[in-house]
Short mmCIF file of C-alpha atoms and ligand atoms in Angstrom, two decimals:
data_model
loop_
_atom_site.label_atom_id
_atom_site.label_comp_id
_atom_site.label_asym_id
_atom_site.label_seq_id
_atom_site.Cartn_x
_atom_site.Cartn_y
_atom_site.Cartn_z
CA UNK A 125 8.12 -12.85 -12.68
CA UNK A 126 8.73 -14.41 -9.21
CA UNK A 127 5.82 -13.01 -6.59
CA UNK A 128 7.08 -10.87 -4.18
CA UNK A 129 7.35 -12.03 -0.49
CA UNK A 130 7.64 -10.40 2.76
CA UNK A 131 8.88 -11.84 6.09
CA UNK A 132 8.22 -15.64 6.85
CA UNK A 133 6.32 -16.85 9.87
CA UNK A 134 5.01 -13.41 11.07
CA UNK A 135 1.53 -13.23 10.20
CA UNK A 136 -1.48 -13.67 12.70
CA UNK A 137 -3.57 -16.00 10.32
CA UNK A 138 -4.93 -19.22 11.76
CA UNK A 139 -7.31 -21.81 10.31
CA UNK A 140 -9.50 -24.48 12.24
CA UNK A 141 -10.32 -27.26 9.89
CA UNK A 142 -12.94 -28.59 12.11
CA UNK A 143 -15.34 -25.15 11.43
CA UNK A 144 -14.49 -25.22 7.75
CA UNK A 145 -17.76 -26.02 5.56
CA UNK A 146 -15.76 -25.88 2.52
CA UNK A 147 -18.00 -23.05 1.20
CA UNK A 148 -14.98 -21.41 -0.77
CA UNK A 149 -15.80 -17.74 0.30
CA UNK A 150 -12.10 -17.63 1.31
CA UNK A 151 -10.67 -18.65 -2.13
CA UNK A 152 -12.62 -16.10 -3.80
CA UNK A 153 -11.67 -13.09 -1.55
CA UNK A 154 -8.23 -13.82 -0.84
CA UNK A 155 -5.84 -11.66 -3.29
CA UNK A 156 -2.65 -13.55 -2.42
CA UNK A 157 -3.34 -17.23 -3.14
CA UNK A 158 -2.75 -18.25 0.51
CA UNK A 159 -5.42 -20.69 0.60
CA UNK A 160 -6.34 -23.80 -1.41
CA UNK A 161 -8.79 -26.17 -1.89
CA UNK A 162 -8.14 -29.63 0.00
CA UNK A 163 -10.58 -32.74 0.39
CA UNK A 164 -13.62 -30.74 0.17
CA UNK A 165 -12.33 -28.00 2.66
CA UNK A 166 -9.54 -25.64 2.10
CA UNK A 167 -6.14 -25.46 3.52
CA UNK A 168 -3.44 -22.93 3.97
CA UNK A 169 -0.88 -23.40 1.17
CA UNK A 170 1.05 -20.31 1.29
CA UNK A 171 0.84 -18.71 4.70
CA UNK A 172 3.98 -16.04 4.24
CA UNK A 173 2.10 -14.56 1.28
CA UNK A 174 -0.61 -13.42 3.47
CA UNK A 175 -0.90 -9.54 3.87
CA UNK A 176 -3.49 -9.90 6.99
CA UNK A 177 -6.15 -7.77 4.89
CA UNK A 178 -8.68 -9.70 6.77
CA UNK A 179 -10.92 -10.49 3.71
CA UNK A 180 -11.08 -14.31 4.54
CA UNK A 181 -12.00 -13.80 8.15
CA UNK A 182 -14.59 -11.22 7.43
CA UNK A 183 -16.37 -13.69 4.84
CA UNK A 184 -15.75 -17.13 6.50
CA UNK A 185 -19.43 -18.04 7.56
CA UNK A 186 -17.89 -20.67 10.02
CA UNK A 187 -15.36 -18.60 11.87
CA UNK A 188 -12.54 -21.06 10.88
CA UNK A 189 -10.00 -18.39 9.50
CA UNK A 190 -8.84 -15.89 12.24
CA UNK A 191 -6.21 -13.19 11.49
CA UNK A 192 -5.53 -9.67 13.00
CA UNK A 193 -6.26 -7.34 10.39
CA UNK A 194 -4.34 -4.36 9.53
CA UNK A 195 -2.36 -2.42 7.14
CA UNK A 196 1.38 -2.87 6.67
CA UNK A 197 2.21 0.71 6.56
CA UNK A 198 5.18 2.07 8.27
CA UNK A 199 4.61 5.62 7.81
CA UNK A 200 1.19 5.40 9.36
CA UNK A 201 2.71 3.54 12.30
CA UNK A 202 5.18 6.19 12.72
CA UNK A 203 2.39 8.93 12.26
CA UNK A 204 0.70 7.09 14.93
CA UNK A 205 3.60 7.25 17.19
CA UNK A 206 4.04 10.90 16.87
CA UNK A 207 0.48 11.64 17.76
CA UNK A 208 -0.18 12.54 14.02
CA UNK A 209 -3.41 11.81 12.13
CA UNK A 210 -2.83 9.19 9.68
CA UNK A 211 -2.96 10.52 6.34
CA UNK A 212 -3.69 7.16 4.59
CA UNK A 213 -4.72 5.89 0.99
CA UNK A 214 -5.75 8.13 -2.07
CA UNK A 215 -4.91 5.98 -4.87
CA UNK A 216 -6.74 4.16 -7.26
CA UNK A 217 -8.23 0.89 -6.72
CA UNK A 218 -5.82 -1.07 -9.17
CA UNK A 219 -2.60 -0.44 -6.62
CA UNK A 220 -3.99 -0.58 -3.29
CA UNK A 221 -1.76 1.74 -1.31
CA UNK A 222 -1.59 3.39 1.83
CA UNK A 223 0.67 6.20 0.91
CA UNK A 224 0.23 9.87 0.99
CA UNK B 20 -7.28 16.37 -2.25
CA UNK B 21 -10.16 14.10 -2.35
CA UNK B 22 -12.51 13.69 -5.55
CA UNK B 23 -16.06 12.27 -4.51
CA UNK B 24 -18.80 10.91 -6.11
CA UNK B 25 -22.16 11.14 -4.12
CA UNK B 26 -23.33 8.06 -2.66
CA UNK B 27 -26.28 6.48 -4.25
CA UNK B 28 -27.59 4.52 -7.20
CA UNK B 29 -26.38 5.43 -10.77
CA UNK B 30 -27.39 3.87 -14.18
CA UNK B 31 -24.85 3.22 -16.80
CA UNK B 32 -26.11 2.86 -20.59
CA UNK B 33 -29.99 1.58 -20.58
CA UNK B 34 -30.04 -0.14 -17.24
CA UNK B 35 -33.33 -2.31 -16.79
CA UNK B 36 -34.51 -4.95 -14.13
CA UNK B 37 -32.24 -7.45 -15.32
CA UNK B 38 -28.96 -5.27 -15.44
CA UNK B 39 -26.10 -6.34 -13.33
CA UNK B 40 -25.56 -4.22 -10.21
CA UNK B 41 -21.84 -3.08 -9.44
CA UNK B 42 -20.87 -1.93 -5.96
CA UNK B 43 -18.07 0.81 -5.54
CA UNK B 44 -16.98 3.58 -3.48
CA UNK B 45 -17.59 7.12 -3.50
CA UNK B 46 -13.85 7.98 -4.36
CA UNK B 47 -14.16 9.40 -8.08
CA UNK B 48 -11.40 7.34 -9.45
CA UNK B 49 -12.95 4.05 -8.35
CA UNK B 50 -16.09 5.03 -9.78
CA UNK B 51 -14.70 6.11 -13.27
CA UNK B 52 -12.49 2.92 -13.54
CA UNK B 53 -15.65 0.92 -13.24
CA UNK B 54 -17.45 2.91 -15.76
CA UNK B 55 -14.36 3.05 -18.06
CA UNK B 56 -14.24 -0.65 -17.75
CA UNK B 57 -17.71 -1.36 -18.89
CA UNK B 58 -18.16 0.09 -22.39
CA UNK B 59 -21.48 -0.74 -24.19
CA UNK B 60 -22.65 -2.49 -20.96
CA UNK B 61 -26.01 -1.35 -19.08
CA UNK B 62 -25.57 -1.61 -15.72
CA UNK B 63 -26.42 -0.09 -11.98
CA UNK B 64 -23.96 1.37 -9.94
CA UNK B 65 -24.46 1.41 -6.13
CA UNK B 66 -21.94 3.89 -4.55
CA UNK B 67 -21.21 3.63 -0.77
CA UNK B 68 -20.19 6.43 1.22
CA UNK B 69 -16.54 6.03 2.16
CA UNK B 70 -15.65 9.74 2.35
CA UNK B 71 -14.12 9.55 -0.97
CA UNK B 72 -11.81 6.88 -0.52
CA UNK B 73 -10.85 4.10 -2.65
CA UNK B 74 -12.44 0.64 -2.09
CA UNK B 75 -9.38 -1.03 -0.70
CA UNK B 76 -8.56 1.32 1.95
CA UNK B 77 -12.07 1.93 2.86
CA UNK B 78 -12.78 -1.58 3.35
CA UNK B 79 -9.88 -1.81 5.65
CA UNK B 80 -11.16 0.97 7.45
CA UNK B 81 -14.51 -0.54 7.63
CA UNK B 82 -16.43 2.25 5.82
CA UNK B 83 -16.76 -0.04 2.71
CA UNK B 84 -18.32 -2.44 4.82
CA UNK B 85 -21.46 -4.57 5.67
CA UNK B 86 -23.55 -1.92 7.38
CA UNK B 87 -23.10 0.77 4.81
CA UNK B 88 -24.11 -1.57 1.99
CA UNK B 89 -27.13 -3.00 3.67
CA UNK B 90 -28.24 0.66 4.34
CA UNK B 91 -27.44 1.81 1.03
CA UNK B 92 -29.40 -1.26 -0.57
CA UNK B 93 -32.53 0.11 1.34
CA UNK B 94 -32.05 3.81 1.02
CA UNK B 95 -31.52 3.45 -2.63
CA UNK B 96 -34.65 1.42 -3.04
CA UNK B 97 -32.63 -1.22 -5.25
CA UNK B 98 -34.73 -3.85 -4.76
CA UNK B 99 -37.66 -1.93 -6.32
CA UNK B 100 -35.59 -1.49 -9.58
CA UNK B 101 -34.06 -4.91 -10.16
CA UNK B 102 -35.61 -8.38 -10.50
CA UNK B 103 -32.50 -10.10 -9.62
CA UNK B 104 -30.92 -10.19 -6.10
CA UNK B 105 -27.34 -10.08 -6.84
CA UNK B 106 -24.59 -7.75 -6.31
CA UNK B 107 -20.88 -7.70 -7.86
CA UNK B 108 -18.70 -6.19 -5.17
CA UNK B 109 -14.81 -5.49 -6.06
CA UNK B 110 -12.74 -8.52 -4.52
CA UNK B 111 -10.61 -5.70 -2.76
CA UNK B 112 -13.58 -4.31 -0.94
CA UNK B 113 -14.19 -8.18 0.78
CA UNK B 114 -12.20 -6.97 3.77
CA UNK B 115 -14.95 -4.90 4.89
CA UNK B 116 -18.06 -6.85 3.44
CA UNK B 117 -19.33 -10.11 5.06
CA UNK B 118 -21.14 -11.63 1.99
CA UNK B 119 -22.96 -14.04 4.35
CA UNK B 120 -24.19 -11.19 6.52
CA UNK B 121 -25.04 -9.22 3.40
CA UNK B 122 -27.37 -11.71 2.18
CA UNK B 123 -29.06 -12.32 5.51
CA UNK B 124 -29.91 -8.77 6.05
CA UNK B 125 -30.73 -7.50 2.65
CA UNK B 126 -31.41 -10.82 0.82
CA UNK B 127 -28.69 -9.83 -1.80
CA UNK B 128 -26.18 -12.23 -2.94
CA UNK B 129 -22.56 -10.64 -2.80
CA UNK B 130 -20.45 -12.07 -5.89
CA UNK B 131 -16.88 -10.74 -5.65
CA UNK B 132 -15.66 -9.34 -8.96
CA UNK B 133 -12.06 -9.65 -9.97
CA UNK B 134 -9.47 -7.37 -8.24
CA UNK B 135 -8.95 -5.27 -11.30
CA UNK B 136 -11.88 -3.27 -13.00
CA UNK B 137 -10.19 -4.07 -16.61
CA UNK B 138 -10.99 -7.83 -16.12
CA UNK B 139 -14.70 -7.18 -15.63
CA UNK B 140 -15.70 -7.81 -19.26
CA UNK B 141 -13.98 -11.35 -19.02
CA UNK B 142 -15.65 -11.94 -15.86
CA UNK B 143 -19.15 -11.11 -16.99
CA UNK B 144 -18.62 -13.05 -20.05
CA UNK B 145 -17.41 -16.28 -18.24
CA UNK B 146 -20.51 -15.97 -15.93
CA UNK B 147 -19.34 -14.43 -12.96
CA UNK B 148 -16.28 -16.36 -12.83
CA UNK B 149 -12.84 -15.00 -11.87
CA UNK B 150 -9.73 -16.89 -12.76
CA UNK B 151 -6.81 -17.32 -10.39
CA UNK B 152 -4.94 -14.31 -12.11
CA UNK B 153 -7.97 -12.02 -11.58
CA UNK B 154 -8.14 -12.79 -8.02
CA UNK B 155 -4.52 -12.04 -7.41
CA UNK B 156 -3.06 -8.63 -6.34
CA UNK B 157 0.17 -7.93 -8.45
CA UNK B 158 2.73 -5.15 -7.80
CA UNK B 159 4.34 -4.63 -11.59
CA UNK B 160 7.22 -2.58 -12.45
CA UNK B 161 4.83 0.07 -13.71
CA UNK B 162 2.54 0.12 -10.83
CA UNK B 163 5.54 0.77 -8.78
CA UNK B 164 6.96 3.36 -10.98
CA UNK B 165 3.51 5.36 -10.65
CA UNK B 166 4.19 5.14 -6.95
CA UNK B 167 7.41 6.79 -7.10
CA UNK B 168 6.26 10.77 -7.19
CA UNK B 169 4.35 9.99 -4.12
CA UNK B 170 7.40 8.77 -2.54
CA UNK B 171 9.72 11.80 -3.46
CA UNK B 172 7.39 14.24 -2.79
CA UNK B 173 7.09 14.16 0.82
CA UNK B 174 10.92 13.02 1.34
CA UNK B 175 11.88 16.23 -0.58
CA UNK B 176 9.50 18.24 1.75
CA UNK B 177 11.21 16.87 4.57
CA UNK B 178 14.92 17.07 3.49
CA UNK B 179 14.50 20.95 2.74
CA UNK B 180 14.31 22.24 6.01
CA UNK B 181 17.12 19.95 7.03
CA UNK B 182 19.36 21.28 4.34
CA UNK B 183 18.40 24.74 5.18
CA UNK B 184 19.23 24.31 9.04
CA UNK B 185 22.51 22.67 8.12
CA UNK B 186 23.38 25.53 5.88
CA UNK B 187 22.56 28.12 8.71
CA UNK B 188 24.50 25.64 11.17
CA UNK B 189 27.68 25.62 8.79
CA UNK B 190 27.48 29.45 8.32
CA UNK B 191 27.96 29.93 11.75
CA UNK B 192 30.77 27.49 12.22
CA UNK B 193 32.67 28.75 9.00
CA UNK B 194 32.83 32.17 10.60
CA UNK B 195 29.93 33.75 8.89
CA UNK B 196 31.35 32.95 5.18
CA UNK B 197 28.73 32.11 2.95
CA UNK B 198 30.62 30.52 0.10
CA UNK B 199 32.29 28.10 2.73
CA UNK B 200 29.03 27.46 4.40
CA UNK B 201 27.62 26.81 0.57
CA UNK B 202 30.55 24.28 0.06
CA UNK B 203 29.58 22.32 3.13
CA UNK B 204 25.91 22.40 2.48
CA UNK B 205 26.38 20.83 -1.05
CA UNK B 206 27.86 17.85 0.65
CA UNK B 207 24.52 17.61 2.79
CA UNK B 208 22.58 18.38 -0.48
CA UNK B 209 24.52 15.59 -2.27
CA UNK B 210 23.86 12.95 0.67
CA UNK B 211 19.86 13.92 0.99
CA UNK B 212 19.45 13.66 -2.95
CA UNK B 213 21.62 10.30 -2.86
CA UNK B 214 19.34 9.05 -0.04
CA UNK B 215 16.24 9.97 -1.64
CA UNK B 216 17.23 8.62 -4.90
CA UNK B 217 18.01 5.25 -3.11
CA UNK B 218 15.07 4.95 -0.87
CA UNK B 219 12.28 6.38 -2.83
CA UNK B 220 13.40 5.73 -6.53
CA UNK B 221 15.70 2.82 -6.63
CA UNK B 222 13.85 0.68 -4.14
CA UNK B 223 10.50 0.78 -5.23
CA UNK B 224 11.69 0.28 -8.91
CA UNK B 225 14.16 -2.90 -8.19
CA UNK B 226 12.04 -4.32 -5.18
CA UNK B 227 12.10 -7.70 -6.52
CA UNK B 228 15.99 -7.66 -7.09
CA UNK B 229 17.40 -5.94 -4.15
CA UNK B 230 18.72 -8.30 -1.40
CA UNK B 231 16.58 -8.86 1.85
CA UNK B 232 12.93 -9.16 2.87
CA UNK B 233 12.86 -6.25 4.75
CA UNK B 234 12.30 -2.89 2.76
CA UNK B 235 14.91 -1.27 5.07
CA UNK B 236 17.51 -3.86 4.09
CA UNK B 237 16.76 -3.28 0.38
CA UNK B 238 17.04 0.47 0.79
CA UNK B 239 20.18 0.28 3.01
CA UNK B 240 21.76 -1.68 0.01
CA UNK B 241 20.52 0.87 -2.57
CA UNK B 242 21.89 3.55 -0.29
CA UNK B 243 25.71 1.87 0.00
CA UNK B 244 25.43 2.33 -3.65
CA UNK B 245 24.38 5.42 -3.98
CA UNK B 246 26.68 6.84 -0.99
CA UNK B 247 29.75 5.46 -2.79
CA UNK B 248 28.28 7.50 -6.19
CA UNK B 249 27.98 10.51 -3.63
CA UNK B 250 31.69 9.95 -2.38
CA UNK B 251 33.05 10.04 -5.93
CA UNK B 252 30.69 13.31 -6.75
CA UNK B 253 31.92 15.18 -3.64
CA UNK B 254 35.21 13.81 -2.34
CA UNK B 255 37.21 16.64 -3.83
CA UNK B 256 34.99 19.05 -2.00
CA UNK B 257 36.35 18.64 1.22
CA UNK B 258 39.80 16.90 0.38
CA UNK B 259 38.67 13.45 1.63
CA UNK B 260 38.10 14.58 5.09
CA UNK B 261 37.93 11.32 6.67
CA UNK B 262 35.10 12.51 9.23
CA UNK B 263 33.01 13.79 6.02
CA UNK B 264 33.55 10.54 4.08
CA UNK B 265 32.21 8.75 7.19
CA UNK B 266 29.35 10.76 7.62
CA UNK B 267 28.18 10.35 3.91
CA UNK B 268 28.76 6.43 4.12
CA UNK B 269 26.80 6.25 7.58
CA UNK B 270 23.84 8.51 6.79
CA UNK B 271 22.91 7.83 3.26
CA UNK B 272 22.25 4.20 3.80
CA UNK B 273 20.30 5.03 6.85
CA UNK B 274 18.22 7.34 5.60
CA UNK B 275 17.64 5.60 2.25
CA UNK B 276 16.68 2.51 4.50
CA UNK B 277 14.00 4.79 6.35
CA UNK B 278 12.53 5.85 3.17
CA UNK B 279 12.46 2.53 1.82
CA UNK B 280 10.76 1.39 4.88
CA UNK B 281 7.86 4.01 4.20
CA UNK B 282 7.48 2.04 0.87
CA UNK B 283 5.79 -0.83 2.92
CA UNK B 284 2.28 1.08 2.90
CA UNK B 285 2.17 1.53 -0.67
CA UNK B 286 3.41 -1.93 -1.55
CA UNK B 287 0.97 -4.89 -2.00
CA UNK B 288 2.46 -7.73 0.01
CA UNK B 289 3.44 -6.29 3.44
CA UNK B 290 1.44 -7.18 6.43
CA UNK B 291 0.75 -5.20 9.77
CA UNK B 292 2.69 -7.82 11.83
CA UNK B 293 5.53 -8.00 9.17
CA UNK B 294 5.83 -4.11 9.32
CA UNK B 295 6.03 -4.21 13.00
CA UNK B 296 8.75 -6.86 13.03
CA UNK B 297 10.48 -4.65 10.58
CA UNK B 298 10.34 -1.35 12.68
CA UNK B 299 11.48 -3.02 15.83
CA UNK B 300 14.61 -3.61 14.43
CA UNK B 301 15.22 -0.99 11.78
CA UNK B 302 13.90 2.14 13.09
CA UNK B 303 16.26 2.36 16.24
CA UNK B 304 19.16 1.57 13.51
CA UNK B 305 17.94 4.09 11.21
CA UNK B 306 17.98 6.87 13.67
CA UNK B 307 20.98 5.95 15.34
CA UNK B 308 22.82 6.00 12.12
CA UNK B 309 21.42 9.23 10.85
CA UNK B 310 22.12 10.79 14.06
CA UNK B 311 25.89 9.43 14.02
CA UNK B 312 26.28 10.59 10.40
CA UNK B 313 25.22 14.25 11.58
CA UNK B 314 27.41 14.26 14.32
CA UNK B 315 30.23 13.24 12.14
CA UNK B 316 29.43 15.92 9.80
CA UNK B 317 29.38 18.37 12.57
CA UNK B 318 32.82 17.31 13.81
CA UNK B 319 34.16 17.48 10.21
CA UNK B 320 32.79 21.00 10.03
CA UNK B 321 34.58 21.96 13.43
CA UNK B 322 37.80 20.51 12.17
CA UNK B 323 37.39 22.94 9.23
CA UNK B 324 36.99 20.06 6.64
S1 SF4 C 119 -14.81 -19.45 4.15
FE1 SF4 C 119 -14.40 -20.49 5.77
S2 SF4 C 119 -15.88 -22.26 5.79
FE2 SF4 C 119 -15.66 -21.31 3.65
S3 SF4 C 119 -14.19 -22.71 2.78
FE3 SF4 C 119 -13.02 -20.95 3.53
S4 SF4 C 119 -12.57 -21.60 5.72
FE4 SF4 C 119 -13.94 -23.10 5.00
S1 SF4 C 120 -6.01 -12.05 5.72
FE1 SF4 C 120 -6.14 -11.56 3.34
S2 SF4 C 120 -4.37 -12.28 2.44
FE2 SF4 C 120 -4.20 -13.40 4.22
S3 SF4 C 120 -5.12 -15.21 3.93
FE3 SF4 C 120 -7.02 -13.88 4.52
S4 SF4 C 120 -7.61 -13.06 2.68
FE4 SF4 C 120 -5.68 -13.80 2.23
#
């Protein structure tokens, strides 16, 4: 089945190759195959698939990956706009969700 | 309702100093999934205090985080019961855990396990190696199906007071005739049901095949389809009063789009930046079209349709 994609060209992910040591941690933590190995370092192969989870940034020892992490959840944002407490995420770990 | 497991160190089977250590959240289902995935395997399970929230969501909030993990390693005395210095952390916990910091602060090496607990036996067998497939978060038809009830319940809860209020309104406008008011309310009920079916059922299920990237766009098309069905169903009720037809045609796709947009959070491929972009263009349209639909319905009511 073809992978599901959201918008093109919206995410805040940036990669600075100069700071990359090629440790490969980002490859292990990214759930969306955004990055791939390249010449002993990595490169951004599929930027539009990024969900801004922040796993790569958090685990990059060199600080080469930057992203403004967050959850793409409209109902949480509407709740926030209405000043309601955000009821987030009760679900099993096989389907990460920010539902009710 | 939240089901919790007390944070701390647990054993599965006959765990000894060489047994692997798995880290999980204090959400009971996270713990149970892990246990179920490891039949016949002896292991330690370190439960972090995530206030009963699952790994992925708690990692996003930071409660499944570096500080909590380092603190829990110390308070549980893990270093005294195992001879190795390795932790298997679920990959979906990575947004909260900085592996290199954990190592610096506790001496323990973090190895990220697969996304799904089911893949753990294969991961262990392969010498703690996850394949690309194990590292990727999918969103299958069955997963989407499982989420549908969680979309329907709040939608119905929101729709019922609306239907009740519009019934009262039509009761007054139709000169206190309950049967006539009921007739008008049926149109409302059908419209709301059509919107919910389109936005909370069809959109999640048909997600890959509905046109558009924005969830609102997908929901809009599903809503358009259901609006036509609703018109065929209720058209005779109001003798094809034009305002009533328009009211349904405008409000059903708009409400469906709104409900579909709310599925962004449950899906696994949206980003915060993307949802912000979607909400900026879609929310005003959805609110505007729903208001227009309501105004048309009231106009039809006043015209005696
Ligand atoms: S985690 Fe950072 S340093 Fe390591 S390979 Fe990825 S970008 Fe390079
Ligand atoms: S933010 Fe998440 S999805 Fe995006 S590249 Fe980093 S790990 Fe992958």
